[in-house]
Coordinates of C-alpha atoms in Angstrom, one line a residue:
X19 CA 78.3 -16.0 -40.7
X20 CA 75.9 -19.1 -39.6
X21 CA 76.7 -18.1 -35.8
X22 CA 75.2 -14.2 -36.2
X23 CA 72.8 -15.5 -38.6
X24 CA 71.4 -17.9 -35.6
X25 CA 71.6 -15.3 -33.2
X26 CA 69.4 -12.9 -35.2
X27 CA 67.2 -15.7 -35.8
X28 CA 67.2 -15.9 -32.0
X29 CA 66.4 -12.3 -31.1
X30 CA 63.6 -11.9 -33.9
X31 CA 62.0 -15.3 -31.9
X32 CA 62.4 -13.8 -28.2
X33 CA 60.4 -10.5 -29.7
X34 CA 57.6 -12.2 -31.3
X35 CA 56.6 -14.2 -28.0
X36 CA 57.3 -10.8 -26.1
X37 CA 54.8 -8.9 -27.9
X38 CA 52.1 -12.3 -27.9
X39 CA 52.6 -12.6 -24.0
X40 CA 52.0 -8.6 -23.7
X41 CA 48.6 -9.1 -26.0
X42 CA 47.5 -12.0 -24.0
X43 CA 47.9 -9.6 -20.5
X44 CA 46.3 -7.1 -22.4
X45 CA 42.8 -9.4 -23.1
X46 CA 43.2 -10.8 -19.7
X47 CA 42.5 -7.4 -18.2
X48 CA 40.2 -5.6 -20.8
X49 CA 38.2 -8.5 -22.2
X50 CA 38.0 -10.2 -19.1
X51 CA 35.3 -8.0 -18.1
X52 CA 33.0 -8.7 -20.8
X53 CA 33.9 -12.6 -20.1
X54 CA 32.5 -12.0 -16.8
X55 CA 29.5 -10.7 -17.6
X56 CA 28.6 -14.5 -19.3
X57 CA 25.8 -16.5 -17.7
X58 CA 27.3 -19.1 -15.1
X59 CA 26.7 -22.3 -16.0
X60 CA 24.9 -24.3 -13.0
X61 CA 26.8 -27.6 -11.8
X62 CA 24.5 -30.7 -11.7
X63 CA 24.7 -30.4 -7.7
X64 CA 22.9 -27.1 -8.0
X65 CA 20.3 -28.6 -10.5
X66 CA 19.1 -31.0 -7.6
X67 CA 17.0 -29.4 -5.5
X68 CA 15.6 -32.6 -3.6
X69 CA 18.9 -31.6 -1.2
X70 CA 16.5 -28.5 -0.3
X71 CA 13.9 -29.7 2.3
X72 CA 10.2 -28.6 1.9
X73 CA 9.4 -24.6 3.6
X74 CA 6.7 -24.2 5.2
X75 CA 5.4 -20.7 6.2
X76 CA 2.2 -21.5 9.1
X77 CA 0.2 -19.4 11.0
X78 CA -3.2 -19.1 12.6
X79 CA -6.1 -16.8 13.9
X80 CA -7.9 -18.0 17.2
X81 CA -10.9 -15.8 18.4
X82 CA -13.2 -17.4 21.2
X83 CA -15.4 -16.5 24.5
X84 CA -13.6 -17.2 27.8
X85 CA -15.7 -17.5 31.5
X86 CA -12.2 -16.7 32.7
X87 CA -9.9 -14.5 30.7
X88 CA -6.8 -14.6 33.3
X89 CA -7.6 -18.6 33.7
X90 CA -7.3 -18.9 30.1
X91 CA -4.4 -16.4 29.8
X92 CA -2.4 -18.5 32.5
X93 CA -3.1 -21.6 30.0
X94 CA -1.9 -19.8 27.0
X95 CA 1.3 -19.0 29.2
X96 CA 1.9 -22.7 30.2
X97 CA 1.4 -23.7 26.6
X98 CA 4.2 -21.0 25.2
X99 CA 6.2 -22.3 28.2
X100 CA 6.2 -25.9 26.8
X101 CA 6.4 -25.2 23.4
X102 CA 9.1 -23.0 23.2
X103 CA 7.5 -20.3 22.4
X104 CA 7.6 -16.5 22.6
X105 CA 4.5 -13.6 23.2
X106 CA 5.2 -10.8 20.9
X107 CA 3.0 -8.4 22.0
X108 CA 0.0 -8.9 24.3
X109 CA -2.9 -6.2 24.6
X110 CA -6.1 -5.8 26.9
X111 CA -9.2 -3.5 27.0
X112 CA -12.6 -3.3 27.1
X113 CA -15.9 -2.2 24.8
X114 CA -19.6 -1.7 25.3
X115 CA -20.0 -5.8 24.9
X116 CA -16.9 -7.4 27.0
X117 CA -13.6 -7.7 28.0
X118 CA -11.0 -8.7 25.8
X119 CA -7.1 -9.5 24.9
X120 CA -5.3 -9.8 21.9
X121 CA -2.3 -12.1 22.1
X122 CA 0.7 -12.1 19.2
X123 CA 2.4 -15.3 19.4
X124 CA 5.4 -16.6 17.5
X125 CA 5.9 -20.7 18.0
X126 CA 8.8 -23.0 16.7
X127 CA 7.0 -24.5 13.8
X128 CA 7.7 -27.8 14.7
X129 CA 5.6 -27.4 18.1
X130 CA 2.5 -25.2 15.6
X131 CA 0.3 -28.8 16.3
X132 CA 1.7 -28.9 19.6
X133 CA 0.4 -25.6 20.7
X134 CA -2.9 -25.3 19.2
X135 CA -3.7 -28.6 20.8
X136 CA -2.9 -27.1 23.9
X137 CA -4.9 -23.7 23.5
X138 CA -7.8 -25.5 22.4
X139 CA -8.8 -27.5 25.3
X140 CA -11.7 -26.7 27.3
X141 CA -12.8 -24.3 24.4
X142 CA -16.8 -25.3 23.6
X143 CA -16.4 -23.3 19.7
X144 CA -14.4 -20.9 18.2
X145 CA -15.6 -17.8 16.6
X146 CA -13.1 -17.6 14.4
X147 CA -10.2 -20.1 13.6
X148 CA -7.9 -19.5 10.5
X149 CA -5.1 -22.4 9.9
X150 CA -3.4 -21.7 6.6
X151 CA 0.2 -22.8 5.6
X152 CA 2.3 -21.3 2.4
X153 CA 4.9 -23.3 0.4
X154 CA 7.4 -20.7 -0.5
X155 CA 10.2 -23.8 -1.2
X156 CA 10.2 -22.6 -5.0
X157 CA 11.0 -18.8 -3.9
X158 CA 13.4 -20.3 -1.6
X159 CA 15.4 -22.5 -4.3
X160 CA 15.4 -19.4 -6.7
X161 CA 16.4 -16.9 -4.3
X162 CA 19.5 -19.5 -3.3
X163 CA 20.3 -20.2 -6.8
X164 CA 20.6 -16.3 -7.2
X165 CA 23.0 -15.7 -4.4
X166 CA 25.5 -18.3 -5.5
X167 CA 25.5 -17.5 -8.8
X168 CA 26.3 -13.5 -7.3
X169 CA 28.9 -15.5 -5.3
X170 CA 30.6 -16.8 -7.6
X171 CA 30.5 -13.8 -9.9
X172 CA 32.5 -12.1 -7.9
X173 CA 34.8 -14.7 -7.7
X174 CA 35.3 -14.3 -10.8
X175 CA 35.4 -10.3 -10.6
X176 CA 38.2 -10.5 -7.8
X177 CA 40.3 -12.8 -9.9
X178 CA 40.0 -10.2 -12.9
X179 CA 41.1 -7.5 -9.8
X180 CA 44.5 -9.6 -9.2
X181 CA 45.4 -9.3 -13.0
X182 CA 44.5 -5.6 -13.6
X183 CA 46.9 -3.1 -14.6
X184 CA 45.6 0.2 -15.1
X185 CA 43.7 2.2 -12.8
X186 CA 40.6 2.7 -14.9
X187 CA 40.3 -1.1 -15.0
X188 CA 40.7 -0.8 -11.5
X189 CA 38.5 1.2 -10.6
X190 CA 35.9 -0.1 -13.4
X191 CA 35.8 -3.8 -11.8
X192 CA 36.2 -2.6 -8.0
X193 CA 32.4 -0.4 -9.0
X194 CA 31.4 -3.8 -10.2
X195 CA 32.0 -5.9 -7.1
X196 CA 30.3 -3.0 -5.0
X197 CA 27.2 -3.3 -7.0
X198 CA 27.2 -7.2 -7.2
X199 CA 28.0 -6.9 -2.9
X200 CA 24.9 -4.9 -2.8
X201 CA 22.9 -7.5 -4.7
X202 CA 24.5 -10.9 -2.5
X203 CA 23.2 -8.9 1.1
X204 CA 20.1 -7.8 -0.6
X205 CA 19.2 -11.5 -1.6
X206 CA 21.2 -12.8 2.0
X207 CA 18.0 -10.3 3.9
X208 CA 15.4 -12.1 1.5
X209 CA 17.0 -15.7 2.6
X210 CA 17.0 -14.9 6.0
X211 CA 13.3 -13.0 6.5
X212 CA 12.7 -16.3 4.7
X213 CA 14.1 -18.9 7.4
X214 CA 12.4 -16.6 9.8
X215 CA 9.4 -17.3 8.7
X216 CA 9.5 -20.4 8.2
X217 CA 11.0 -21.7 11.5
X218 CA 8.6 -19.7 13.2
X219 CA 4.8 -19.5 13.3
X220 CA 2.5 -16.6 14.2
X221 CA -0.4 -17.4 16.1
X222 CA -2.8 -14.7 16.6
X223 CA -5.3 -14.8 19.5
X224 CA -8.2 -13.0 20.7
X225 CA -10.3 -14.4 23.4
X226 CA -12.9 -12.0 25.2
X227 CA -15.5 -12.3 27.7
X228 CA -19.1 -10.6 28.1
X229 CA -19.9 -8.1 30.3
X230 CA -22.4 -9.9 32.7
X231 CA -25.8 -7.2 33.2
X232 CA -26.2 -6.1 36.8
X233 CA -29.8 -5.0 36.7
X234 CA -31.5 -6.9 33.7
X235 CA -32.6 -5.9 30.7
X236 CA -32.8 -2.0 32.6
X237 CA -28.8 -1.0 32.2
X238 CA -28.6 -2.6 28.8
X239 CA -31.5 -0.7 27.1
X240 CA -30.3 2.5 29.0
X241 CA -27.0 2.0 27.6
X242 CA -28.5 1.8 23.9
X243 CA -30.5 4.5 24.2
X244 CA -27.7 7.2 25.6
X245 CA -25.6 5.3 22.6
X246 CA -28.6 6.8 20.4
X247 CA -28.6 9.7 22.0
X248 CA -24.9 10.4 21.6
X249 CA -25.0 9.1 18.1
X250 CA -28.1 11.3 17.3
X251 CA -26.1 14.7 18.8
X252 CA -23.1 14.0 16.3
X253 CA -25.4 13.6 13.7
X254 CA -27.4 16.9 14.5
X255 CA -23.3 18.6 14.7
X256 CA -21.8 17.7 11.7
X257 CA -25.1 18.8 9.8
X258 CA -24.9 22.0 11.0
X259 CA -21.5 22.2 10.7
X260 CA -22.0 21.5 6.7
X261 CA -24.7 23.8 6.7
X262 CA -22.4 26.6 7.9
X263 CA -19.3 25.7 5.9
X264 CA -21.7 26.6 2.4
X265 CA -23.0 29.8 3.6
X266 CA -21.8 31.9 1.1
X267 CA -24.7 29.4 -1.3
X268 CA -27.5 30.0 0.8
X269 CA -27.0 33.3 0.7
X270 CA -26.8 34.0 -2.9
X271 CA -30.0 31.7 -3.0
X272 CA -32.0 33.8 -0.7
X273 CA -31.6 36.9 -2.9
X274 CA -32.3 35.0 -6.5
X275 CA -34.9 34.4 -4.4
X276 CA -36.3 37.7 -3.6
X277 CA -35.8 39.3 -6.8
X278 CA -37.7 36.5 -8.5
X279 CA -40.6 36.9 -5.9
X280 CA -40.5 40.7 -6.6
X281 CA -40.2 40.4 -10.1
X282 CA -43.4 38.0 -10.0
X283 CA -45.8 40.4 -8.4
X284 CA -44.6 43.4 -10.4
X285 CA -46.2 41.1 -13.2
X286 CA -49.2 40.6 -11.6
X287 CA -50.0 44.0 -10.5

């Protein structure tokens, strides 16, 4: 009697933790999710953000006359050469005052001094010369605390994968991970555009010459004056073009007219 007594003790044991180990599976896959969803706590590591060094974003606007615009272009050449730099984009033309060219220039920023140093010589003044530098090293830290906290979340979102049973859950924590994917590259292209700019400068130069006066005073004033001229005929066009495009006004104006002139002397007579 003791020995089935023990064995139905037995059996009623072996069910109970049966159906505790099924509800524990159960909350791992369904409440799991919701766990997941929790703010990540930040280790102290992550809290120090002396580890981060300082970023920098330079750049610079140069405008200035030249005597010689393709001596000076051969010295802005030489001085990308030693820096380590690259031209971006490099354009030329010409106006009614002088000759110019507009040079795009991105520099390592640890050469920035370097180069403007080497622009600069032999230039008397500067027109125009714009320094400014940006500290974007708390955008940088936040962005970077972002992405590994998106990291680890779907750490944690892969893990819930491994222990999922039904394809709802399935496919409920796989449209997760997408979306949190989508968010990690999107903050990895702010990180990046980031380092871009801040490992490289962009210098901006303009440096022109004046177009010297053959004759004197003679070609200059003659070259105002047909300016005047020219300006003075597209003046004289567009008013008469917006005289003809309300034509339909001065028309009705001109015969209010008449009848109010004819109406006047039929008074008077």
């Amino acid at each position: 009697m003791r020995y089935i007594f023990s064995v139905n003790l037995f059996l009623v044991l072996f069910l109970l933790s049966c159906s505790k180990t099924a509800n524990e599976e159960a909350y791992s896959t369904t409440e799991a999710i919701q766990v997941s969803n929790a703010p990540l706590s930040e280790s102290k590591d992550e809290k120090i953000t002396a580890t981060i060094p300082q970023k920098i974003i330079k750049s610079a606007s140069l405008r200035f006359e030249s005597n010689d615009l393709e001596a000076t272009y051969k010295q802005i050449q030489a001085a990308v050469k030693e820096s380590h730099a690259t031209i971006q984009s490099d354009s030329e033309g010409k106006n009614d005052y002088s000759l110019y060219r507009n040079i795009m220039i991105h520099v390592p920023s640890q050469n920035f001094d370097v180069f403007l140093q080497s622009v600069s010589k032999g230039v008397s003044y500067f027109d125009q010369k714009d320094i400014s530098s940006e500290d974007v090293t708390a955008q940088y830290i936040d962005l970077d605390s972002r992405f590994k906290t998106k990291r680890k979340l779907e750490e944690r979102y892969l893990e819930i994968l491994k222990k999922a049973n039904k394809i709802s859950e399935i496919l409920e924590i796989e449209q997760q991970i997408s979306l949190i994917r989508e968010e990690i590259e999107a903050k990895q292209g702010q990180l990046r555009y980031l380092e871009s700019r801040v490992s490289e400068s962009r210098i901006s130069i303009e440096i022109y010459k004046p177009i010297a006066e053959k004759e004197g005073v003679k070609i200059s004033y003659g070259s105002k004056i047909w300016t005047a001229i020219k300006s003075g005929f597209f003046s004289l066009s567009e008013f008469l073009i917006s005289i003809i495009s309300i034509w339909p006004f001065i028309i009705i104006i001109c015969v209010l007219a008449y009848f109010i002139r004819k109406r006047f002397k039929r008074k008077k007579q």
